XYZ file of N, CA and C in Angstrom:
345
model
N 88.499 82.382 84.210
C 89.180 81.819 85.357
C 88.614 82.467 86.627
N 88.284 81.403 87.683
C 87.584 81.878 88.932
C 88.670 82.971 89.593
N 88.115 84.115 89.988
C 89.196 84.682 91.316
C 89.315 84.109 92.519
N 90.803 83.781 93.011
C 90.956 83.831 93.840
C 90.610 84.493 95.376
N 90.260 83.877 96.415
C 90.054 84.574 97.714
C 90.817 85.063 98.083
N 90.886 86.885 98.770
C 92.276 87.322 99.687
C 92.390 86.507 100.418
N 91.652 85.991 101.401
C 92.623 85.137 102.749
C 93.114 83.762 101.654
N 92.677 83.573 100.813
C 93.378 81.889 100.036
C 94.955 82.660 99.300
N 95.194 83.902 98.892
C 96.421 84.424 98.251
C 96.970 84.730 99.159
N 96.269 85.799 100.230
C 97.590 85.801 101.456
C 97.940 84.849 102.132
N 97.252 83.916 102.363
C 97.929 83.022 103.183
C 98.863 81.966 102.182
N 98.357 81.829 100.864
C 99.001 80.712 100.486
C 100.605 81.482 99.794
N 100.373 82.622 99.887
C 101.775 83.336 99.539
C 102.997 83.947 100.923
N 101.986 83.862 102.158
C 102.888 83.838 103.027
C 103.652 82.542 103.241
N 103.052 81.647 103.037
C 103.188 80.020 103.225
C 104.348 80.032 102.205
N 104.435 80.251 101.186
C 105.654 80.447 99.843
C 106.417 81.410 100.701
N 106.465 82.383 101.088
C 107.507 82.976 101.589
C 108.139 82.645 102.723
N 107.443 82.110 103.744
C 108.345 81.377 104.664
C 109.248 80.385 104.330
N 108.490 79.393 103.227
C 109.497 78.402 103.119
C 110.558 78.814 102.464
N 110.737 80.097 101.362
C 112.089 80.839 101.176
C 112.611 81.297 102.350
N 112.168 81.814 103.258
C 112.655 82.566 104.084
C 113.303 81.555 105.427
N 112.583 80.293 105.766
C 113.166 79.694 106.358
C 114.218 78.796 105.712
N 114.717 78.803 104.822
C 115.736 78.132 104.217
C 116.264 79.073 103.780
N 116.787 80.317 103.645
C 117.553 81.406 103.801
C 118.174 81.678 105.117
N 117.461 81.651 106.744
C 118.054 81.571 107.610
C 118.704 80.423 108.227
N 118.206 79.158 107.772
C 118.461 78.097 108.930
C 119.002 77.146 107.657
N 118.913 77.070 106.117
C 119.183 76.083 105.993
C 120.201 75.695 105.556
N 121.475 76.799 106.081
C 122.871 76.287 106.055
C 123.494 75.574 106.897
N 122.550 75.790 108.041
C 123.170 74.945 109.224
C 123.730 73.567 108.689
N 122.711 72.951 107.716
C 123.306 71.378 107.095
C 124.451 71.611 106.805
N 125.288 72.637 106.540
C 126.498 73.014 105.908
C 127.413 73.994 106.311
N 127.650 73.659 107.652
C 128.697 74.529 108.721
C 130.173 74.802 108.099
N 130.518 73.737 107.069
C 132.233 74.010 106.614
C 132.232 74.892 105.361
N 131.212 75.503 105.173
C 130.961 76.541 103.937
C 131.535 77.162 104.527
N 131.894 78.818 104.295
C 132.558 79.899 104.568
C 131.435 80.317 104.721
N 131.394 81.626 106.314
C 130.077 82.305 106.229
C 129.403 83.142 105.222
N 130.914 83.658 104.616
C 130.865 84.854 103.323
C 130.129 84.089 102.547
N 129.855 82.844 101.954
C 129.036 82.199 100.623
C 127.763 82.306 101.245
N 127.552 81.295 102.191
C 126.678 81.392 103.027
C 125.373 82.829 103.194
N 125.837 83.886 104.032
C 125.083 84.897 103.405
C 124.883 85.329 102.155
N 125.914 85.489 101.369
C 125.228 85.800 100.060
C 124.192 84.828 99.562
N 124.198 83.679 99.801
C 123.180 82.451 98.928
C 121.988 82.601 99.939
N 121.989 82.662 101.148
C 120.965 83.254 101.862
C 120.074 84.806 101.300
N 120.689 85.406 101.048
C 120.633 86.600 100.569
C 119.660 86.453 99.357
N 120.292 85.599 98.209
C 119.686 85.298 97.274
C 117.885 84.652 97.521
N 118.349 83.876 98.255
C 117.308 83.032 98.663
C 115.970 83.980 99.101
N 116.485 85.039 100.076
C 115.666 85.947 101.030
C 114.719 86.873 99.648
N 115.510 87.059 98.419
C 115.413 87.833 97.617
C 113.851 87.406 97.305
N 113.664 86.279 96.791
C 112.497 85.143 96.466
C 111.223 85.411 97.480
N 111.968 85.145 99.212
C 110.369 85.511 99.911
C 110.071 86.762 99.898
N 110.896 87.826 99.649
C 110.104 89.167 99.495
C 109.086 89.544 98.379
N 109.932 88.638 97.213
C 108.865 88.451 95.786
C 107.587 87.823 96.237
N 107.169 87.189 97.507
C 105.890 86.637 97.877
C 105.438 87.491 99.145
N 106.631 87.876 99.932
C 105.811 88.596 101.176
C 105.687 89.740 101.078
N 105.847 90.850 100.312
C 105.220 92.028 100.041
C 104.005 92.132 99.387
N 103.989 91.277 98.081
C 102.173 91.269 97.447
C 101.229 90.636 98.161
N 101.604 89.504 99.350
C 100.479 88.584 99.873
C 100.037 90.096 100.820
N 101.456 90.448 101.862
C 100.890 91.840 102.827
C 100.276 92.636 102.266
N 99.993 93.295 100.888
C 99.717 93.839 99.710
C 98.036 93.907 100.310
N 98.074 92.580 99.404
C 97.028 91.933 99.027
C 95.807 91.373 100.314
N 96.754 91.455 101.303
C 95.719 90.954 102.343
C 95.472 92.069 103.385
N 96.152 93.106 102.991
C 95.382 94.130 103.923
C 94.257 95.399 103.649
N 93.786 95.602 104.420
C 92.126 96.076 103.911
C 91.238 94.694 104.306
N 91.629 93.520 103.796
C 90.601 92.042 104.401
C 91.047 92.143 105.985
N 91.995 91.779 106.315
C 93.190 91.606 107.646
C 94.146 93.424 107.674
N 93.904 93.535 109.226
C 94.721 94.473 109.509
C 95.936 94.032 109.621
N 97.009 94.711 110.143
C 98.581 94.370 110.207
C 98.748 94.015 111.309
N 97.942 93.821 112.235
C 98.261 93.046 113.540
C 97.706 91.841 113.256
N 96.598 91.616 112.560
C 96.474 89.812 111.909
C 97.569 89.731 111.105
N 97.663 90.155 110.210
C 98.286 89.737 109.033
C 99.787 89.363 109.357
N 100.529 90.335 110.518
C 101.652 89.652 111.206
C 101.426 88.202 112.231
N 99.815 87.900 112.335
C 100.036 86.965 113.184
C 99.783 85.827 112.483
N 99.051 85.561 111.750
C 99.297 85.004 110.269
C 100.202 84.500 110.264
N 101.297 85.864 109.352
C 102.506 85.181 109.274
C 103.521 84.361 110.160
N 103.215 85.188 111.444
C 104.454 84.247 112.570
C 103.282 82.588 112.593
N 102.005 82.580 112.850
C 101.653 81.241 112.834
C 102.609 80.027 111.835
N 102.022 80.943 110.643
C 102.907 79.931 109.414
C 104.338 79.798 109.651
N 104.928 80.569 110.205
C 106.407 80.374 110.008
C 106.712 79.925 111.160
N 106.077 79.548 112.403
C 106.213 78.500 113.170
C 106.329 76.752 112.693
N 104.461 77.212 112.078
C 104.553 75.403 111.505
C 105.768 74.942 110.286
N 105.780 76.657 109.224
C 107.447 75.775 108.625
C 108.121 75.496 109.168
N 108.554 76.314 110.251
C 109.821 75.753 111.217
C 109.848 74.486 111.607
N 108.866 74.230 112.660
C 108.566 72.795 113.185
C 108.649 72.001 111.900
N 108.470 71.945 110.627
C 107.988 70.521 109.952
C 110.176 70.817 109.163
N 110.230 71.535 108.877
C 111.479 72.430 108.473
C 113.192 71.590 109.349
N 112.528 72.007 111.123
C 114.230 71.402 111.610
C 113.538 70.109 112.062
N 112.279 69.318 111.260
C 112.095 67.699 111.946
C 112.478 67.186 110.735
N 112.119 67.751 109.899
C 112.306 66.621 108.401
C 113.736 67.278 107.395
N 114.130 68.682 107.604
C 115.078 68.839 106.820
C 116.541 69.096 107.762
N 116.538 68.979 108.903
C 117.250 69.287 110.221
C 117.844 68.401 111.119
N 116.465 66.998 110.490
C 116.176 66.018 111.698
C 116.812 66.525 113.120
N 116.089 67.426 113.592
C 116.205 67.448 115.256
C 114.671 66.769 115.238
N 115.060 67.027 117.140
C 113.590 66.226 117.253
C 112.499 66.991 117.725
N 111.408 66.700 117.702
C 109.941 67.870 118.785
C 110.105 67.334 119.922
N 109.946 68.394 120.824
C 110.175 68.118 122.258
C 108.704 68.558 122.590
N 108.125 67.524 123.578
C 106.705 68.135 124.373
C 106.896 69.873 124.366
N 108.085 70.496 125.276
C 108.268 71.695 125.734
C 108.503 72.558 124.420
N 108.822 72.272 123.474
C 108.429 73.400 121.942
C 107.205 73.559 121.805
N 107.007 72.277 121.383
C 105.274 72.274 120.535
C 104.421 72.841 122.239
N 104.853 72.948 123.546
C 103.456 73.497 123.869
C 103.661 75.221 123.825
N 105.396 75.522 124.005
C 105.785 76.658 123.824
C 105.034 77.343 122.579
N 104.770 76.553 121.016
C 104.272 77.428 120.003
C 102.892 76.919 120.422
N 102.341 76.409 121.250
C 100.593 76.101 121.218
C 100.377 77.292 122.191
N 101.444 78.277 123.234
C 101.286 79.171 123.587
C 100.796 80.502 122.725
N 101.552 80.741 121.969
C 101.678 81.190 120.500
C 100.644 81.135 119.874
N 99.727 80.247 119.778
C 99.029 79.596 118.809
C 97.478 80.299 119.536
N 97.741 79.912 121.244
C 96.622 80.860 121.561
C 96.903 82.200 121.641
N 97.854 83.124 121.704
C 97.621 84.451 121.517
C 97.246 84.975 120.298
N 97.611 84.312 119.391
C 96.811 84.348 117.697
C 95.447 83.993 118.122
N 94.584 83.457 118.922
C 93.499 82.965 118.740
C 93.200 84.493 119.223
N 93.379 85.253 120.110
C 93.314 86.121 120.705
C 93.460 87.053 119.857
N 93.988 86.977 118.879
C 94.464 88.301 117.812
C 93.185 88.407 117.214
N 92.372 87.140 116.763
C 91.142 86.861 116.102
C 89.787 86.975 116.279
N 90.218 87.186 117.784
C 88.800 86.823 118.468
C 88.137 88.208 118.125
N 86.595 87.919 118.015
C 85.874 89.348 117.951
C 85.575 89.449 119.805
């Protein structure tokens, strides 16, 4: 079996951990008449899952990526879950003024990269 690339495991395991992790914070909102007490704990649970992915990808991707990429990495990805996250599981809507707010974002990561 071929090995895998570090940047193809860290990234594709940060990508797995956001989407636990953003449906641990936000995706009770669908469900405001829960009690908060269930609520965190099932969050909790949930959170349990992206650490099972975001400690070995950080693991695994540093020495390739320092920890100032490797955090910018991660906030990239957990932007675009977000955005695809409160449009399709949230239905709010994209506003011009978000998406240029994270394309702000998007260039200081370019900046994180740049040689």
């Amino acid at each position: 079996m071929p090995q895998l690339s570090v940047p193809f495991m860290t990234i594709g395991l940060l990508l797995a951990s956001n989407i636990f992790m953003t449906f641990a914070w936000y995706g009770h909102l669908k469900f405001k008449s829960a009690p908060l007490f269930a609520v965190i704990f099932i969050s909790w649970g949930i959170a349990f899952f992206e650490y099972l992915l975001q400690v070995p990808a950080n693991r695994i991707g540093h020495g390739h990526y320092n920890a100032a990429q490797l955090k910018t990495i991660q906030e990239v990805i957990t932007l675009t879950v977000f955005v695809a996250f409160s449009y399709f599981y949230l239905k709010e809507p994209l506003t011009a003024k978000t998406l240029i707010g994270f394309a702000f974002i998007g260039v200081g990561a370019w900046f994180i990269f740049s040689k």
